[in-house]
mmCIF file of C-alpha atoms in Angstrom:
data_model
loop_
_atom_site.group_PDB
_atom_site.id
_atom_site.type_symbol
_atom_site.label_atom_id
_atom_site.label_comp_id
_atom_site.label_asym_id
_atom_site.label_seq_id
_atom_site.Cartn_x
_atom_site.Cartn_y
_atom_site.Cartn_z
ATOM 1 C CA MET A 29 -44.871 -13.859 40.897
ATOM 2 C CA ILE A 30 -42.374 -11.774 38.705
ATOM 3 C CA PRO A 31 -43.886 -10.187 35.541
ATOM 4 C CA TYR A 32 -42.290 -11.170 32.136
ATOM 5 C CA GLN A 33 -39.345 -9.000 31.002
ATOM 6 C CA SER A 34 -37.285 -9.710 27.831
ATOM 7 C CA ARG A 35 -33.741 -10.534 27.967
ATOM 8 C CA LEU A 36 -32.551 -7.377 26.114
ATOM 9 C CA LYS A 37 -34.567 -5.126 28.498
ATOM 10 C CA LYS A 38 -33.216 -6.795 31.488
ATOM 11 C CA LEU A 39 -29.574 -6.428 29.921
ATOM 12 C CA TYR A 40 -30.337 -2.576 29.365
ATOM 13 C CA LYS A 41 -31.188 -2.036 32.973
ATOM 14 C CA GLU A 42 -28.482 -3.971 34.536
ATOM 15 C CA ASN A 43 -25.538 -3.706 32.345
ATOM 16 C CA ILE A 44 -25.948 -1.029 29.631
ATOM 17 C CA VAL A 45 -27.208 1.835 31.612
ATOM 18 C CA PRO A 46 -24.192 1.771 34.171
ATOM 19 C CA LYS A 47 -21.898 1.271 31.099
ATOM 20 C CA LEU A 48 -23.242 4.516 29.331
ATOM 21 C CA ILE A 49 -23.262 6.427 32.804
ATOM 22 C CA LYS A 50 -19.742 5.542 33.302
ATOM 23 C CA LYS A 51 -18.557 6.164 29.522
ATOM 24 C CA PHE A 52 -20.780 9.593 29.111
ATOM 25 C CA ASP A 53 -20.556 10.853 32.690
ATOM 26 C CA TYR A 54 -24.332 11.276 33.038
ATOM 27 C CA SER A 55 -25.432 12.933 36.098
ATOM 28 C CA SER A 56 -28.970 11.107 36.423
ATOM 29 C CA ILE A 57 -30.391 7.927 35.033
ATOM 30 C CA MET A 58 -32.883 9.701 33.032
ATOM 31 C CA GLU A 59 -30.087 11.180 30.763
ATOM 32 C CA VAL A 60 -29.041 7.785 29.616
ATOM 33 C CA PRO A 61 -30.303 7.195 26.057
ATOM 34 C CA ARG A 62 -32.852 4.444 25.459
ATOM 35 C CA LEU A 63 -34.334 2.771 22.365
ATOM 36 C CA ASN A 64 -37.825 4.297 22.028
ATOM 37 C CA LYS A 65 -39.224 2.235 18.855
ATOM 38 C CA ILE A 66 -38.196 0.102 15.872
ATOM 39 C CA ILE A 67 -39.920 0.782 12.762
ATOM 40 C CA VAL A 68 -39.729 -1.943 9.950
ATOM 41 C CA HIS A 69 -41.010 -0.977 6.562
ATOM 42 C CA GLN A 70 -40.975 -2.219 3.173
ATOM 43 C CA GLY A 71 -41.744 -0.386 -0.135
ATOM 44 C CA ILE A 72 -43.688 -2.385 -2.579
ATOM 45 C CA GLY A 73 -42.336 -0.426 -5.591
ATOM 46 C CA LYS A 74 -43.622 -1.790 -9.131
ATOM 47 C CA ALA A 75 -45.812 -4.097 -7.349
ATOM 48 C CA THR A 76 -48.314 -1.350 -6.437
ATOM 49 C CA LEU A 77 -50.651 -2.616 -9.417
ATOM 50 C CA ASP A 78 -50.665 -6.254 -8.159
ATOM 51 C CA LYS A 79 -53.091 -6.651 -5.275
ATOM 52 C CA LYS A 80 -51.826 -10.148 -4.315
ATOM 53 C CA LEU A 81 -48.203 -9.037 -3.968
ATOM 54 C CA ILE A 82 -49.399 -6.290 -1.638
ATOM 55 C CA ASP A 83 -51.300 -8.609 0.307
ATOM 56 C CA PHE A 84 -48.399 -11.089 0.502
ATOM 57 C CA SER A 85 -46.139 -8.278 1.565
ATOM 58 C CA MET A 86 -48.438 -7.412 4.488
ATOM 59 C CA ASN A 87 -48.678 -10.895 5.618
ATOM 60 C CA GLU A 88 -44.771 -11.315 5.273
ATOM 61 C CA ILE A 89 -44.015 -8.410 7.539
ATOM 62 C CA THR A 90 -46.769 -9.392 10.055
ATOM 63 C CA SER A 91 -45.319 -12.802 10.311
ATOM 64 C CA ILE A 92 -41.737 -11.468 10.690
ATOM 65 C CA VAL A 93 -42.345 -9.007 13.489
ATOM 66 C CA GLY A 94 -45.280 -10.672 15.243
ATOM 67 C CA GLN A 95 -47.729 -7.658 14.977
ATOM 68 C CA LYS A 96 -50.126 -6.539 12.474
ATOM 69 C CA ALA A 97 -48.700 -4.307 9.761
ATOM 70 C CA VAL A 98 -50.424 -1.194 8.102
ATOM 71 C CA PHE A 99 -50.361 0.095 4.557
ATOM 72 C CA CYS A 100 -48.775 3.420 3.662
ATOM 73 C CA TYR A 101 -50.625 5.156 1.081
ATOM 74 C CA SER A 102 -49.653 7.684 -1.573
ATOM 75 C CA LYS A 103 -50.405 11.313 -0.907
ATOM 76 C CA HIS A 104 -50.655 12.415 -4.344
ATOM 77 C CA ASP A 105 -50.808 11.557 -8.146
ATOM 78 C CA GLU A 106 -47.505 10.697 -10.012
ATOM 79 C CA SER A 107 -48.110 10.020 -13.593
ATOM 80 C CA GLY A 108 -44.499 8.855 -14.366
ATOM 81 C CA PHE A 109 -45.020 5.979 -11.875
ATOM 82 C CA LYS A 110 -48.636 5.125 -12.786
ATOM 83 C CA LEU A 111 -49.596 6.146 -9.138
ATOM 84 C CA ARG A 112 -52.955 7.601 -7.897
ATOM 85 C CA LYS A 113 -53.481 9.339 -4.626
ATOM 86 C CA GLY A 114 -54.535 6.680 -1.963
ATOM 87 C CA MET A 115 -52.903 3.702 -3.591
ATOM 88 C CA PRO A 116 -50.877 1.517 -1.157
ATOM 89 C CA ILE A 117 -47.183 1.934 -1.824
ATOM 90 C CA GLY A 118 -45.758 0.469 1.264
ATOM 91 C CA VAL A 119 -46.397 -1.610 4.442
ATOM 92 C CA LYS A 120 -44.914 -0.649 8.159
ATOM 93 C CA VAL A 121 -44.910 -1.770 11.384
ATOM 94 C CA THR A 122 -44.115 0.356 14.567
ATOM 95 C CA LEU A 123 -42.665 -1.724 17.402
ATOM 96 C CA ARG A 124 -42.432 -0.677 21.219
ATOM 97 C CA ARG A 125 -41.651 -1.898 24.570
ATOM 98 C CA THR A 126 -41.827 -5.745 24.861
ATOM 99 C CA LYS A 127 -42.226 -6.721 21.225
ATOM 100 C CA MET A 128 -39.355 -4.141 20.139
ATOM 101 C CA TYR A 129 -36.837 -5.836 22.356
ATOM 102 C CA GLU A 130 -37.894 -9.234 21.285
ATOM 103 C CA PHE A 131 -37.583 -8.405 17.652
ATOM 104 C CA LEU A 132 -34.213 -6.859 18.320
ATOM 105 C CA GLU A 133 -33.128 -10.116 19.911
ATOM 106 C CA ARG A 134 -34.188 -12.063 16.934
ATOM 107 C CA LEU A 135 -32.573 -9.633 14.505
ATOM 108 C CA ILE A 136 -29.276 -9.727 16.468
ATOM 109 C CA THR A 137 -29.055 -13.608 17.301
ATOM 110 C CA VAL A 138 -30.802 -15.336 14.349
ATOM 111 C CA SER A 139 -31.574 -13.192 11.274
ATOM 112 C CA LEU A 140 -28.316 -11.021 10.717
ATOM 113 C CA PRO A 141 -25.959 -14.262 11.044
ATOM 114 C CA ARG A 142 -27.873 -15.734 8.126
ATOM 115 C CA VAL A 143 -26.975 -12.922 5.726
ATOM 116 C CA ARG A 144 -24.823 -14.005 3.169
ATOM 117 C CA ASP A 145 -21.137 -12.768 3.456
ATOM 118 C CA PHE A 146 -22.017 -10.819 6.565
ATOM 119 C CA ASN A 147 -19.301 -8.577 7.787
ATOM 120 C CA GLY A 148 -21.525 -6.336 10.020
ATOM 121 C CA VAL A 149 -23.833 -3.338 9.540
ATOM 122 C CA LYS A 150 -22.670 -0.202 8.183
ATOM 123 C CA ILE A 151 -21.386 2.252 10.868
ATOM 124 C CA ASN A 152 -22.300 5.470 9.065
ATOM 125 C CA SER A 153 -26.003 5.023 8.591
ATOM 126 C CA PHE A 154 -26.787 7.203 11.683
ATOM 127 C CA ASP A 155 -28.862 10.534 11.196
ATOM 128 C CA ARG A 156 -27.916 13.707 13.320
ATOM 129 C CA PHE A 157 -30.504 12.985 15.720
ATOM 130 C CA GLY A 158 -29.173 9.670 17.093
ATOM 131 C CA ASN A 159 -31.422 7.378 14.982
ATOM 132 C CA TYR A 160 -29.882 4.468 13.064
ATOM 133 C CA ASN A 161 -31.372 3.043 9.756
ATOM 134 C CA MET A 162 -30.314 -0.206 8.094
ATOM 135 C CA GLY A 163 -31.491 -1.836 5.124
ATOM 136 C CA ILE A 164 -32.129 -5.763 4.288
ATOM 137 C CA ARG A 165 -31.880 -6.885 0.830
ATOM 138 C CA GLU A 166 -33.546 -10.159 1.266
ATOM 139 C CA GLN A 167 -36.243 -11.394 3.538
ATOM 140 C CA VAL A 168 -35.279 -14.812 3.540
ATOM 141 C CA ILE A 169 -32.862 -14.147 6.416
ATOM 142 C CA TYR A 170 -35.880 -14.461 8.750
ATOM 143 C CA PRO A 171 -36.748 -18.081 9.918
ATOM 144 C CA GLU A 172 -40.543 -17.079 9.823
ATOM 145 C CA ILE A 173 -40.335 -16.911 5.953
ATOM 146 C CA ASN A 174 -40.908 -19.881 3.843
ATOM 147 C CA ILE A 175 -38.703 -19.759 0.949
ATOM 148 C CA ASP A 176 -40.738 -21.775 -1.363
ATOM 149 C CA LYS A 177 -43.563 -19.264 -0.900
ATOM 150 C CA ILE A 178 -41.721 -16.142 -1.920
ATOM 151 C CA LYS A 179 -43.235 -14.514 -4.988
ATOM 152 C CA LYS A 180 -40.860 -11.521 -5.218
ATOM 153 C CA ASN A 181 -37.668 -10.754 -3.401
ATOM 154 C CA MET A 182 -38.234 -7.589 -1.687
ATOM 155 C CA GLY A 183 -36.002 -5.973 1.050
ATOM 156 C CA MET A 184 -37.030 -3.952 3.889
ATOM 157 C CA ASN A 185 -35.491 -1.095 6.011
ATOM 158 C CA ILE A 186 -35.279 -1.107 9.741
ATOM 159 C CA SER A 187 -35.122 2.148 11.818
ATOM 160 C CA PHE A 188 -34.011 2.258 15.396
ATOM 161 C CA VAL A 189 -35.277 5.373 16.961
ATOM 162 C CA THR A 190 -33.336 6.404 20.219
ATOM 163 C CA SER A 191 -33.529 9.383 22.684
ATOM 164 C CA ALA A 192 -29.835 9.774 22.239
ATOM 165 C CA LYS A 193 -28.589 13.500 21.593
ATOM 166 C CA SER A 194 -25.783 12.468 19.390
ATOM 167 C CA ASN A 195 -24.610 9.695 16.889
ATOM 168 C CA LEU A 196 -21.727 8.603 19.309
ATOM 169 C CA GLU A 197 -24.269 7.902 22.129
ATOM 170 C CA ALA A 198 -26.485 6.129 19.774
ATOM 171 C CA LYS A 199 -23.905 3.903 18.442
ATOM 172 C CA SER A 200 -22.672 3.100 21.866
ATOM 173 C CA LEU A 201 -26.094 2.146 23.002
ATOM 174 C CA LEU A 202 -26.707 -0.291 19.938
ATOM 175 C CA PHE A 203 -23.300 -1.597 20.205
ATOM 176 C CA TYR A 204 -23.965 -2.563 23.902
ATOM 177 C CA PHE A 205 -27.168 -4.190 22.776
ATOM 178 C CA GLY A 206 -25.033 -6.304 20.422
ATOM 179 C CA ILE A 207 -25.707 -4.950 16.927
ATOM 180 C CA PRO A 208 -22.642 -6.015 15.019
ATOM 181 C CA PHE A 209 -21.018 -3.020 13.429
ATOM 182 C CA GLN A 210 -18.401 -3.282 10.585
ATOM 183 C CA LYS A 211 -14.871 -2.896 11.660
ATOM 184 C CA ASN A 212 -12.895 0.025 9.872
ATOM 185 C CA ASP A 213 -9.701 -1.563 9.222
ATOM 186 C CA LYS A 214 -9.079 0.291 5.987
#
């Protein structure tokens, strides 16, 4: 019996690794960059005082990614924002292995095409270390979200953490996975 393997993980092993070895002239398979984890996080903002919105945000992120989300708490008091130490200010989920690949596949094939006036994701959102960050303004692009039950439209950030040494390697890795980057025709 063959164990379950997601489609993107199989694509990575069979197609992406040979392409990256050829493109960057790696001497070993261990040098090829890989996707380590995907972090989905949502800041709650002004909703920190409303316990129902915080719980709603937690349930929403959990249903989107298929894994239990955790709260992010404030580390110190901030009187300008009416924030006290230990108050929940965000929700996050860290995805690894199979769930990471499944979430990435749903993001590429189902959710991103549902974005209004979509022309691709920004190409300049890489940090110096080969990680990519993208923001999503509306959570309604996910089919798991019921539009009628949305209390407040809150976006989210998605961080792709790779083992790439440069932004060019990370961009190539994510491009081969199928992330639709914007075309620079300007």
